Short mmCIF file of C-alpha atoms and ligand atoms in Angstrom, two decimals:
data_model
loop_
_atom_site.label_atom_id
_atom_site.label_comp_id
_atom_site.label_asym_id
_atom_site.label_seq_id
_atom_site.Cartn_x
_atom_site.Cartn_y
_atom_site.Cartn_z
CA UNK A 90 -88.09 -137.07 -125.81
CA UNK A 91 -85.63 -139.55 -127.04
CA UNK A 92 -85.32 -143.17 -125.44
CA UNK A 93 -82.79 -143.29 -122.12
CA UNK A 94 -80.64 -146.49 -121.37
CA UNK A 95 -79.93 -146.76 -117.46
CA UNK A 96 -76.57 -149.20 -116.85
CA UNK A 97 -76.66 -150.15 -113.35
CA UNK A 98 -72.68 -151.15 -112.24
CA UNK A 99 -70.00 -149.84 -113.87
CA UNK A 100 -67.73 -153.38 -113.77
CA UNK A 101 -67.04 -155.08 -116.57
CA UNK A 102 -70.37 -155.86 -118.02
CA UNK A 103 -71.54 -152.43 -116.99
CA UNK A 104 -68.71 -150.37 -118.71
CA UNK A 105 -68.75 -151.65 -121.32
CA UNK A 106 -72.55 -151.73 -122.17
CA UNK A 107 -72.49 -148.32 -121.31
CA UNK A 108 -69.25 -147.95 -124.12
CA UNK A 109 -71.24 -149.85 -126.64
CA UNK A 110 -74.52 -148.57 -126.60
CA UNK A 111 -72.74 -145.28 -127.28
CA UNK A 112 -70.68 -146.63 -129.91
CA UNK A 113 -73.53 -149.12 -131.70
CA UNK A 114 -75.39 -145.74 -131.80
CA UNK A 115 -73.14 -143.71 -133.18
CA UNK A 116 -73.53 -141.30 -130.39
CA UNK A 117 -77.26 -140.56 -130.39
CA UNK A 118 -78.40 -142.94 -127.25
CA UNK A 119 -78.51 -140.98 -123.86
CA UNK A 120 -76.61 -143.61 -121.61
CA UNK A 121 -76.53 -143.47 -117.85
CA UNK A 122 -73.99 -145.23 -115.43
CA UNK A 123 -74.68 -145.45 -111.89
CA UNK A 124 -71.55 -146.84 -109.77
CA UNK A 125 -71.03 -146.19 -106.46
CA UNK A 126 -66.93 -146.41 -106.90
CA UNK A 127 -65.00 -143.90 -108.44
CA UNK A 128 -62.91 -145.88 -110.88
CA UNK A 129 -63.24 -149.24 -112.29
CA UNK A 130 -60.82 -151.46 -109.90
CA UNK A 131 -59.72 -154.57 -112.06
CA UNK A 132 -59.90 -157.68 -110.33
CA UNK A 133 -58.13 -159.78 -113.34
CA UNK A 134 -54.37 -159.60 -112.18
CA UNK A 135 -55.41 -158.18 -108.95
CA UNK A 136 -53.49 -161.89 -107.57
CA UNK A 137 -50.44 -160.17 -108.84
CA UNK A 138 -50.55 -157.50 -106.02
CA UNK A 139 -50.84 -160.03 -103.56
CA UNK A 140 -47.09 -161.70 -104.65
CA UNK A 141 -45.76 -157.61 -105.02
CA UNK A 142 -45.97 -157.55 -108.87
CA UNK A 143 -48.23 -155.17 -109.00
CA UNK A 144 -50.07 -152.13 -107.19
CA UNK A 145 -53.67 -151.36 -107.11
CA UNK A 146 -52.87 -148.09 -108.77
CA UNK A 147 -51.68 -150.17 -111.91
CA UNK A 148 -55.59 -151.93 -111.83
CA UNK A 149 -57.42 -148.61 -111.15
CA UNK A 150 -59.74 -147.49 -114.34
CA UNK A 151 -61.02 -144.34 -114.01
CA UNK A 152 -63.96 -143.32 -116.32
CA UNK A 153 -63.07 -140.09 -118.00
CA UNK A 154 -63.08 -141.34 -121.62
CA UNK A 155 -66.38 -142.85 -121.07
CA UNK A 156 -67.78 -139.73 -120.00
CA UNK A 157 -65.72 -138.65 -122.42
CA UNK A 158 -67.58 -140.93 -125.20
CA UNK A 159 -70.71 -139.00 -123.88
CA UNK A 160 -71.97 -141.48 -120.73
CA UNK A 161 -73.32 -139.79 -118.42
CA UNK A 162 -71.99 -140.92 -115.05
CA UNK A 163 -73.61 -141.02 -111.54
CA UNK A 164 -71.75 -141.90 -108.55
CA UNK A 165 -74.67 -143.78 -106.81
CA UNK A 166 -76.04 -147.06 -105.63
CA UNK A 167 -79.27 -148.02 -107.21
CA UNK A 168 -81.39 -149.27 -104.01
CA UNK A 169 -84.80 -150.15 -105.69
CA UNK A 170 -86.40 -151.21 -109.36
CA UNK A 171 -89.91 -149.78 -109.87
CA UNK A 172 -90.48 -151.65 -113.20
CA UNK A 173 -93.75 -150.60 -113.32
CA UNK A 174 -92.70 -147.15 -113.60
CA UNK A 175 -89.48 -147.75 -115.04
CA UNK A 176 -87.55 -145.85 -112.02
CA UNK A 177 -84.67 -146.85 -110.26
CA UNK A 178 -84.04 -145.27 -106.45
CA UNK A 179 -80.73 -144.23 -105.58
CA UNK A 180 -78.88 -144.33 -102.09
CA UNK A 181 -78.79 -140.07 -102.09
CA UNK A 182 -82.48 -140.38 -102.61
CA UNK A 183 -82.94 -139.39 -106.25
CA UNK A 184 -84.56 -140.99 -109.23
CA UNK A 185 -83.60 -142.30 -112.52
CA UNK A 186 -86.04 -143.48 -115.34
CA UNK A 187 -85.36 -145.50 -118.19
CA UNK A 188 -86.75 -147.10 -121.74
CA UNK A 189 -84.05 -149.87 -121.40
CA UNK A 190 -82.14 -150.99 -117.83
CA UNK A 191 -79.08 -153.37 -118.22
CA UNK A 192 -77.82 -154.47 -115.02
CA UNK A 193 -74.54 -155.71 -114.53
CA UNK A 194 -74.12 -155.76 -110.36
CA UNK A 195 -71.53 -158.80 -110.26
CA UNK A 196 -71.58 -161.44 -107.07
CA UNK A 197 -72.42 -160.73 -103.50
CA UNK A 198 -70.30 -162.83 -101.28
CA UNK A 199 -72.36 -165.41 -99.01
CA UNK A 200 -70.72 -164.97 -95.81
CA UNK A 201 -73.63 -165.63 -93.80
CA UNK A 202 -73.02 -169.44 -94.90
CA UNK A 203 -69.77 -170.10 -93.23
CA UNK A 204 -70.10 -170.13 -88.92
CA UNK A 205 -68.29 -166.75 -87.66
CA UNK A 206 -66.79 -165.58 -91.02
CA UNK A 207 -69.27 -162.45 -91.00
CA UNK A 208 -67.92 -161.52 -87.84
CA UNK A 209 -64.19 -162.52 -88.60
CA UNK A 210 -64.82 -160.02 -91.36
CA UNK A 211 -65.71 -157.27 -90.12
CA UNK A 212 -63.07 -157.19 -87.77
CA UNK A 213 -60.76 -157.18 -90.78
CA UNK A 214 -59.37 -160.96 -89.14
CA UNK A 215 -60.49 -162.80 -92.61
CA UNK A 216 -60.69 -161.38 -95.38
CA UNK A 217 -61.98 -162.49 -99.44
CA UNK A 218 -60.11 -160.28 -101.65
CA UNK A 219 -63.00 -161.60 -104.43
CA UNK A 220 -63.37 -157.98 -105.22
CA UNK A 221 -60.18 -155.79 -105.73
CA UNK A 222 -59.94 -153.09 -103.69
CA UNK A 223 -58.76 -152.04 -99.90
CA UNK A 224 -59.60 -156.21 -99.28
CA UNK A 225 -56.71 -157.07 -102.14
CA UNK A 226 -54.56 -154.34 -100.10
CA UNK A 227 -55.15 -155.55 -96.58
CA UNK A 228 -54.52 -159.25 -97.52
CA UNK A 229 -51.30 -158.03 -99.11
CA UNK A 230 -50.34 -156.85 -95.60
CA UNK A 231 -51.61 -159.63 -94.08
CA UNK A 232 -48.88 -161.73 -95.87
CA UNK A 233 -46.49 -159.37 -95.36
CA UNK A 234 -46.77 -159.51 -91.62
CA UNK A 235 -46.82 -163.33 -92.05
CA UNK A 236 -43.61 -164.32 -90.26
CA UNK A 237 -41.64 -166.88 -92.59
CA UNK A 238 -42.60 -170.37 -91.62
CA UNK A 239 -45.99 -169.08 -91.33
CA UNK A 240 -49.17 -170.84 -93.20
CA UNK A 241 -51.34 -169.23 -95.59
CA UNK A 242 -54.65 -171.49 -95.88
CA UNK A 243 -57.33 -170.73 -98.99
CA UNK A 244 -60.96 -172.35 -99.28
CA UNK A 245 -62.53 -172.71 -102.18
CA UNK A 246 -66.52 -173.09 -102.71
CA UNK A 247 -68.12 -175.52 -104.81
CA UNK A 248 -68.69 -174.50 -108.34
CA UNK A 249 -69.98 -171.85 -109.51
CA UNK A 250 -68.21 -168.91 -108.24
CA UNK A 251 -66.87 -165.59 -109.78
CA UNK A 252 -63.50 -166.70 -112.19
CA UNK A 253 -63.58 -170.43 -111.50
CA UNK A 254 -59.22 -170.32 -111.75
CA UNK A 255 -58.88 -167.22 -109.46
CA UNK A 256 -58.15 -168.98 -106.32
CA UNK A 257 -55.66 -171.47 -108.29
CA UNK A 258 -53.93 -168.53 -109.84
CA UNK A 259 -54.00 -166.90 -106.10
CA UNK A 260 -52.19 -170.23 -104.50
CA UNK A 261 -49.37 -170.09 -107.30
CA UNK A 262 -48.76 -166.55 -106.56
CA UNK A 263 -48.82 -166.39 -102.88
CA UNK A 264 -46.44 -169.66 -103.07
CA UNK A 265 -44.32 -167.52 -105.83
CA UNK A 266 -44.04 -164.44 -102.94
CA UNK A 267 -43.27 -167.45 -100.32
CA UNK A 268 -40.72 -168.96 -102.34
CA UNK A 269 -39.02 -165.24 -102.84
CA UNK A 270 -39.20 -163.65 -99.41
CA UNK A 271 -40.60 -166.68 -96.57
CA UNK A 272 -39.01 -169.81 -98.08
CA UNK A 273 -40.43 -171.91 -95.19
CA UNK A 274 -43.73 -171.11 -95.20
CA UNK A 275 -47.06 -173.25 -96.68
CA UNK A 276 -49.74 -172.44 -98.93
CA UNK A 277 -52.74 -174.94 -98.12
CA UNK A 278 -55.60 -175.11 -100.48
CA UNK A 279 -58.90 -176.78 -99.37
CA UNK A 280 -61.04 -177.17 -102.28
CA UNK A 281 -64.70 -178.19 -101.67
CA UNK A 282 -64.62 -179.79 -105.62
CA UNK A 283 -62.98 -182.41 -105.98
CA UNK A 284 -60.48 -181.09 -108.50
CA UNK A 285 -59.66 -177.60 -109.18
CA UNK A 286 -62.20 -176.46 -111.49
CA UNK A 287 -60.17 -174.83 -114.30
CA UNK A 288 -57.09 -175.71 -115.69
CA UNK A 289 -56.64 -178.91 -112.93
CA UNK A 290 -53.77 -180.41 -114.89
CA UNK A 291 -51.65 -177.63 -115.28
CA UNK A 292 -52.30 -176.07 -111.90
CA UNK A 293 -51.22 -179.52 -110.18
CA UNK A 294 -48.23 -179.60 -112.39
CA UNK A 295 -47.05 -176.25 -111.49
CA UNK A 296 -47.47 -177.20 -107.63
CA UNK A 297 -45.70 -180.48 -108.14
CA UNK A 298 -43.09 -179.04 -110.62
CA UNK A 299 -42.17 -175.21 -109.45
CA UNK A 300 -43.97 -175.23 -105.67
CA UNK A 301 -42.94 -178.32 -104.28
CA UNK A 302 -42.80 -178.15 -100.83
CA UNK A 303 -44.62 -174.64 -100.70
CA UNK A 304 -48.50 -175.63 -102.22
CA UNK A 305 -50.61 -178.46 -100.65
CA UNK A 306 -53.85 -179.04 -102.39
CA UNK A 307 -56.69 -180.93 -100.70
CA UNK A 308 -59.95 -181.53 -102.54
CA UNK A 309 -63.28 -182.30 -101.17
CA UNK A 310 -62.73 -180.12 -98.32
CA UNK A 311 -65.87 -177.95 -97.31
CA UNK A 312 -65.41 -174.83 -95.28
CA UNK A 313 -68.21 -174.71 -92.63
CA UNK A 314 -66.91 -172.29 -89.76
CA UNK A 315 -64.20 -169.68 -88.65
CA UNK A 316 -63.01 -169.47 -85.16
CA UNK A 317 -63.48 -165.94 -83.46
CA UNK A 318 -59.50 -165.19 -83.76
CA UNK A 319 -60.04 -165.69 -86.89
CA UNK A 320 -56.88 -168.28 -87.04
CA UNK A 321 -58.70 -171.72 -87.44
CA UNK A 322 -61.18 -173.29 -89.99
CA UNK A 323 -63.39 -175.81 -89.68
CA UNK A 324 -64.38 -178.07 -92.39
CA UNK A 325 -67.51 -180.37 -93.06
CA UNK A 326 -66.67 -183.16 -91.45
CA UNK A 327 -65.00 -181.78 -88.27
CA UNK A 328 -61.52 -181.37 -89.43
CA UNK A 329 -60.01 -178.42 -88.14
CA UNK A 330 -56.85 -176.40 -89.74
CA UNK A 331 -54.94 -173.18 -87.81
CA UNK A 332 -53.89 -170.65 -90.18
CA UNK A 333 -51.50 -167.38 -89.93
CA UNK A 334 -53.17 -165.69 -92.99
CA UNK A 335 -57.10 -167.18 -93.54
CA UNK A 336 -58.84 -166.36 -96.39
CA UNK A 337 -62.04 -167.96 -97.24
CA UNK A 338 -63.90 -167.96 -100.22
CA UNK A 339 -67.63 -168.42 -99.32
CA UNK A 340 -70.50 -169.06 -102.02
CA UNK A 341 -71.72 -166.28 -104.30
CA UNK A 342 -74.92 -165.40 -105.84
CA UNK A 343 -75.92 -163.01 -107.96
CA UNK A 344 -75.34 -159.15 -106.82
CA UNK A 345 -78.13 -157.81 -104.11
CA UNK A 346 -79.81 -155.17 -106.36
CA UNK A 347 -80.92 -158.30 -109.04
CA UNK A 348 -81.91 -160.42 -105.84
CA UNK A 349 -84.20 -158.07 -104.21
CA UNK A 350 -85.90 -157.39 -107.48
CA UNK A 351 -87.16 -161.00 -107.77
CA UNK A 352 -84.63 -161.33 -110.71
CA UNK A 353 -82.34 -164.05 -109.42
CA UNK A 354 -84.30 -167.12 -108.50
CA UNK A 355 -82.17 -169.30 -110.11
CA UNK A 356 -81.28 -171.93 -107.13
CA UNK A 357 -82.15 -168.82 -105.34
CA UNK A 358 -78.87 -167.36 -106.59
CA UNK A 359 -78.35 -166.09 -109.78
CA UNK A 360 -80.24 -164.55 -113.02
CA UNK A 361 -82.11 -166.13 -115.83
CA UNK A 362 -81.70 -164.45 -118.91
CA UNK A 363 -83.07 -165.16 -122.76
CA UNK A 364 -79.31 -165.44 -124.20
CA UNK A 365 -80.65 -164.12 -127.44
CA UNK A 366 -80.66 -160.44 -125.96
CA UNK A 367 -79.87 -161.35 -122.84
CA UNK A 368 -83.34 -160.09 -121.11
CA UNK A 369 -84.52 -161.01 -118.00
CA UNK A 370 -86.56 -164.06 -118.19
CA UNK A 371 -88.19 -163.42 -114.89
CA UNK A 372 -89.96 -159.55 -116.57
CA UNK A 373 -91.88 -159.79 -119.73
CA UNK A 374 -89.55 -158.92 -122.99
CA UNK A 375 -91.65 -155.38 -123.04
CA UNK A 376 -89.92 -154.44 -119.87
CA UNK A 377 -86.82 -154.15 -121.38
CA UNK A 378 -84.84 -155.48 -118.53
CA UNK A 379 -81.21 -156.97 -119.58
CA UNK A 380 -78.82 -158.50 -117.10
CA UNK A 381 -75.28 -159.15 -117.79
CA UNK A 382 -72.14 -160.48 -116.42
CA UNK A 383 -71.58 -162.74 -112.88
CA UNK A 384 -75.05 -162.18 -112.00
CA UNK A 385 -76.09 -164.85 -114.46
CA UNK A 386 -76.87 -168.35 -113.85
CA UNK A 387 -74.50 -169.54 -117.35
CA UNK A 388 -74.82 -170.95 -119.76
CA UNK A 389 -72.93 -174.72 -119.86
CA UNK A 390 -68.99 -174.28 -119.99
CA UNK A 391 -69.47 -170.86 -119.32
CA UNK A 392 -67.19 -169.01 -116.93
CA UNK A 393 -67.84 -166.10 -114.53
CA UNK A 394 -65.24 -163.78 -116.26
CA UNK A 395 -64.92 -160.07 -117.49
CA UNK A 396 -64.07 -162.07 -120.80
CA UNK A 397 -67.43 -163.26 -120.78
CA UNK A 398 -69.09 -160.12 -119.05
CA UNK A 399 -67.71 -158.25 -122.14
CA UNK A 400 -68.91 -160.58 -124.67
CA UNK A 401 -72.67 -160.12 -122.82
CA UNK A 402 -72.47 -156.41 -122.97
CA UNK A 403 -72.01 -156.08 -126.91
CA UNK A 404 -74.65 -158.61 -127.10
CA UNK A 405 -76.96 -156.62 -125.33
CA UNK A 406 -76.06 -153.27 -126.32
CA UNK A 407 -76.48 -154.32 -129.88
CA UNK A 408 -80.19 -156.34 -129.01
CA UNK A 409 -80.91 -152.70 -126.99
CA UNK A 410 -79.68 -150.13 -129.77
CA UNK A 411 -81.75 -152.37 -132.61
CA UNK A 412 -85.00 -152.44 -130.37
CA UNK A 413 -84.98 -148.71 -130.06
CA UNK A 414 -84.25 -148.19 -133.75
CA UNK A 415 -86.66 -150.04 -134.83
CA UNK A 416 -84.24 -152.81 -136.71
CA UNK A 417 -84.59 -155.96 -136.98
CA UNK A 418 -81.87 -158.15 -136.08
CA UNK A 419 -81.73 -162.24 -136.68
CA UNK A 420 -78.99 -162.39 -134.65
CA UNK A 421 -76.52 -165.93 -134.02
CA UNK A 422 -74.25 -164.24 -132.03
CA UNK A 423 -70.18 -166.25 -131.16
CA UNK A 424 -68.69 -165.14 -127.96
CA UNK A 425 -65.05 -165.97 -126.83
CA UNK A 426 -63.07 -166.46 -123.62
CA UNK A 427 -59.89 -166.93 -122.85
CA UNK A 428 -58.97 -166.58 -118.80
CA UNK A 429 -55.23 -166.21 -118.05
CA UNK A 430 -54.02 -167.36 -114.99
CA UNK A 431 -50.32 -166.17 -113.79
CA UNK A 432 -48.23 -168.70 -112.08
CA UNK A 433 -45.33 -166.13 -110.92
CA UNK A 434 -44.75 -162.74 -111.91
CA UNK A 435 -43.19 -163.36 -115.43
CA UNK A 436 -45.05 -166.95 -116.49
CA UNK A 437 -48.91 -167.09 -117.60
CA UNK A 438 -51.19 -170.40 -118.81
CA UNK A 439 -54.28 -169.75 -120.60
CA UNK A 440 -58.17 -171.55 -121.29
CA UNK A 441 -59.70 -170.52 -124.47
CA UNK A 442 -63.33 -171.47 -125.67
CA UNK A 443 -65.82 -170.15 -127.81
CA UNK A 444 -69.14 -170.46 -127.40
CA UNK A 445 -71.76 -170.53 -130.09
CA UNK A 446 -75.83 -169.48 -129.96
CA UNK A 447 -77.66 -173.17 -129.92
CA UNK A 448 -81.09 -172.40 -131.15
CA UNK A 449 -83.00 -175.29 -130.61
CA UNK A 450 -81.39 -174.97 -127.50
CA UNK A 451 -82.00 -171.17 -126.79
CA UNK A 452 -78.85 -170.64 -125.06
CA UNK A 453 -74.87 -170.89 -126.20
CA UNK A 454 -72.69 -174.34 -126.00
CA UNK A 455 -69.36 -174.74 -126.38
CA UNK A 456 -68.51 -174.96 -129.77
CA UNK A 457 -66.19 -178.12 -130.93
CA UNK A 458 -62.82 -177.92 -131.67
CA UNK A 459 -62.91 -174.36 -130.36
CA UNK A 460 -61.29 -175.08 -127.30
CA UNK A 461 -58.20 -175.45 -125.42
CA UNK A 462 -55.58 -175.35 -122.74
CA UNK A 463 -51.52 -173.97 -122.61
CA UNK A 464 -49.26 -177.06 -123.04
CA UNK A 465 -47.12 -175.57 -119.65
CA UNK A 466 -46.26 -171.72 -118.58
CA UNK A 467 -44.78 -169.50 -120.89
CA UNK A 468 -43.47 -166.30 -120.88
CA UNK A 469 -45.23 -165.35 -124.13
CA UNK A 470 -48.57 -166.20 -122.04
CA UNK A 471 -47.71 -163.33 -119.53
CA UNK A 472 -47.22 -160.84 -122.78
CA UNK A 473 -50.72 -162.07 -123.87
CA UNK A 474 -52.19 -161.94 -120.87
CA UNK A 475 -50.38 -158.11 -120.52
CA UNK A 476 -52.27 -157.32 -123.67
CA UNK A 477 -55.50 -158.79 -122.71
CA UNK A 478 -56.13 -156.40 -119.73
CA UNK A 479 -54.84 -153.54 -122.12
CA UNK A 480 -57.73 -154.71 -124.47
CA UNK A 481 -60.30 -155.43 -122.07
CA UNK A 482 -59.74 -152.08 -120.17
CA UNK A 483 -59.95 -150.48 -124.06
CA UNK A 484 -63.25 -151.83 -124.62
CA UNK A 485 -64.82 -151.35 -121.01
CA UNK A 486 -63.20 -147.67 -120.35
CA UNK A 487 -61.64 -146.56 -123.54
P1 FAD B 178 -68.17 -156.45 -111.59
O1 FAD B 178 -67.00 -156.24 -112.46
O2 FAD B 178 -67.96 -156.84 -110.18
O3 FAD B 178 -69.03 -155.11 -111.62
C1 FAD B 178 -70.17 -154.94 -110.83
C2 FAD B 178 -70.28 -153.46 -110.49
O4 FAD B 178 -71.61 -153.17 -110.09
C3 FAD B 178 -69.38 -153.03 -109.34
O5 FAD B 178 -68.54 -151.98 -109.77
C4 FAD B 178 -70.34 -152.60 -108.24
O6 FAD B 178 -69.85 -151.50 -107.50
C5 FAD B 178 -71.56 -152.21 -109.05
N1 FAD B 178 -72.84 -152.34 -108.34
C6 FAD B 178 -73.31 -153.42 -107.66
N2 FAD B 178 -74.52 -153.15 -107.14
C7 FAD B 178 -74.84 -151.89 -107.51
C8 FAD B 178 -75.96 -151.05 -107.28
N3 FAD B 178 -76.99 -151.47 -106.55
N4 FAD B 178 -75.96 -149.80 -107.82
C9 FAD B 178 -74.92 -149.37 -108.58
N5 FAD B 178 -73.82 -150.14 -108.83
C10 FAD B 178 -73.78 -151.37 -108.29
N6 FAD B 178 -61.90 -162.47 -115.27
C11 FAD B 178 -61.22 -162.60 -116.45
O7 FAD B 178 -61.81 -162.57 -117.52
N7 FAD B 178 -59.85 -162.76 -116.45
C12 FAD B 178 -59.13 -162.80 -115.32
O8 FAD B 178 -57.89 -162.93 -115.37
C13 FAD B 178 -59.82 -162.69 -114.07
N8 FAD B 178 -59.13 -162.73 -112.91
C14 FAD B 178 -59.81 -162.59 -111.72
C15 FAD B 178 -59.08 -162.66 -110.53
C16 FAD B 178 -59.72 -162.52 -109.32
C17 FAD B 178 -58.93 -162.61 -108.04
C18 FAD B 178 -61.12 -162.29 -109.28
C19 FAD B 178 -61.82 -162.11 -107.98
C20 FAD B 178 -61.85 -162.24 -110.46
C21 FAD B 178 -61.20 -162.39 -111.69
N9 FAD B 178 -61.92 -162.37 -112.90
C22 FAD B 178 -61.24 -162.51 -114.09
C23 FAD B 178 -63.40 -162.30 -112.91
C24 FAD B 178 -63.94 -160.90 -113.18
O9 FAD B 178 -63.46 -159.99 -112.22
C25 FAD B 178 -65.47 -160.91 -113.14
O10 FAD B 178 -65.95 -161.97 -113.92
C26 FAD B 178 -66.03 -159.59 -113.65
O11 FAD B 178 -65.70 -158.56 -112.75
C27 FAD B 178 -67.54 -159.66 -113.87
O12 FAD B 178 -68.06 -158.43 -114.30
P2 FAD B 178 -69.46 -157.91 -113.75
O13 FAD B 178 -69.78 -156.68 -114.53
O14 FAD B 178 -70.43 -159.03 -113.73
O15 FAD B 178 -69.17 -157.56 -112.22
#
């Protein structure tokens, strides 16, 4: 019988594997999805929803042209790798098999590492909103019920974490909701770097320039603990902060499928891959094991994004599609990124870089001259970064 690709996660590096592999093969490849979620639910732009310039619904990606395109889809959660056998176990209790697995499972958050935030959680006191969904929603309400003079307080973890300007982008847009509707009120960011990690300059400058008053930005701050209300954080070295609207950011690592395989030992967090093909370096290449997206410890300069996840998934579903067919590829593959941040509903900034395959190096670096920053906001930005999520939904959905 012919040779069956298994795509574990139907994100952004998912997806679109699953859209290439299809494509690359002009149709012949039998391609499996499993995703437990019933549409793709964008978290690029899901800060907008939080300021009111957006709904989820707007974000919400459901696969019917992929299935369309021929995937086959399975609404599951893969709950054990039998490489041996080549089998994954699903939550329902079935069985898939596979020639080639690419796994794209994204970031598990690491509440456990902050003092009460597991608890806080679950009781729905403070919440992430690092994956969009019903968390993006309920945060939305939280600020909502936020009387105005109120204080919205956002910790960042050290480097890396899932899109290093996400929680920069989410302080200019909660202060851009503040300044509209609760003029009084504070956004305070703690950040455990010591600058913001993307973009530092032209975040500050916005804060200075267009959220005076509204954003305070503190650097070096480490979140350690949450009290039980859920309305005070404490930091590394015993400061303390109250809060109306809390939302914490702990550490990440890679998603909990690759870590109870024994595939993400990296610093005990994330995945090594070979970024030729982008197979996991912790099988044998005969496996045929590939790994894509947040999940991987990067490459230098590389950012957690579904830029990047994208730009891993044609990699792979091209190294996957030529294995099976025999060809041989001498592949020195370019990927790009740009990450758009908004600042308010109608102004966008942008970092680009492209990233070239090193190999003496075996991996990609940034390649010179190929990178670069927005002079300020713009409103052309926000049209680009309209068009972006048009694109990138395009390639991972169709
Ligand atoms: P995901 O997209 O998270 O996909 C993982 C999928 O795997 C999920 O659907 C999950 O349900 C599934 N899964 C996990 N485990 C299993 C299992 N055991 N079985 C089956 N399925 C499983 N990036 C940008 O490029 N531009 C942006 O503007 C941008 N803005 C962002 C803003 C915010 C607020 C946030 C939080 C992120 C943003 N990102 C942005 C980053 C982007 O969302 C991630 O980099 C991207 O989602 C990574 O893709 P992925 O495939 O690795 O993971």
């Amino acid at each position: 019988s012919r040779a069956r690709v298994l795509v574990v996660g139907g994100g952004w590096g998912g997806a679109t594997a699953a859209r290439y592999l299809r494509l690359f093969s002009d149709g012949q490849l039998p391609v499996t999805l499993v995703e437990p979620d019933a549409a793709l639910v964008s978290c690029p732009q899901s800060n907008l929803v939080l300021a009111g310039h957006r709904t989820l619904a707007d974000l919400t990606f459901g696969y019917d042209a992929l299935e369309r395109l021929g995937v086959r889809r399975v609404r599951d959660r893969v709950v054990a790798l039998d490489f041996d056998r080549r089998e994954a176990r699903l939550a329902s209790g079935g069985r898939l098999g596979w020639d080639k697995l690419i796994l794209s499972p994204g970031v598990e958050l690491m509440r456990e590492r902050v003092d009460g935030l597991q608890a806080a959680h679950a009781a729905g006191r403070v919440l992430q909103a690092w994956k969009a969904g019903p968390e993006t929603a309920a945060l939305r309400a939280q600020l909502e019920a936020m009387p105005n003079g109120g204080v919205y307080v956002l910790t960042v973890p050290l480097a890396p974490f899932r899109c290093p300007p996400g929680p920069y982008e989410r302080a200019c847009l909660v202060a851009d909701y503040f300044k509209r509707m609760k003029p009084k009120s504070k956004v305070l960011v703690f950040d455990a770097n010591p600058e913001p990690v993307s973009k530092a300059a032209l975040f500050k400058a916005v804060w200075a320039n267009q959220y005076a008053g509204i954003v305070d930005y503190r650097p070096n701050f480490k979140a350690v603990g949450v009290s039980a209300d859920g309305r005070e954080v404490e930091f590394e070295l015993g400061e303390r902060e109250r809060a109306d609207v809390l939302n914490v950011l702990p550490d990440m690592r890679a998603g909990d499928i690759a870590a109870q395989s024994g595939l993400a030992k990296a610093n005990g967090r994330w995945c090594e891959v070979d970024f030729l093909d982008f197979s996991a370096k912790d099988l044998p290449k005969s496996a045929g094991v590939h790994l894509l997206g947040d999940a991987l410890l990067a490459a230098p300069l590389m950012p957690k994004s579904a830029h990047m996840a994208n730009a891993h998934a044609k990699v792979a579903a091209a190294a996957v599609v030529a294995s099976l067919a025999g060809w041989e590829l001498n592949p020195a593959p370019v990927l790009t990124n740009t990450c758009y941040s908004w600042v308010d509903g109608s102004h966008a900034i942008h970092v680009a870089s492209v990233h070239g395959w090193n190999a003496p190096q075996r991996t990609f670096t940034v390649v010179p001259g190929g990178s670069g920053v927005s002079v300020g906001p713009s409103e052309a930005e926000a049209q680009y970064a309209a068009g972006w999520i048009e694109s990138m939904r395009g390639e991972a959905v169709g």
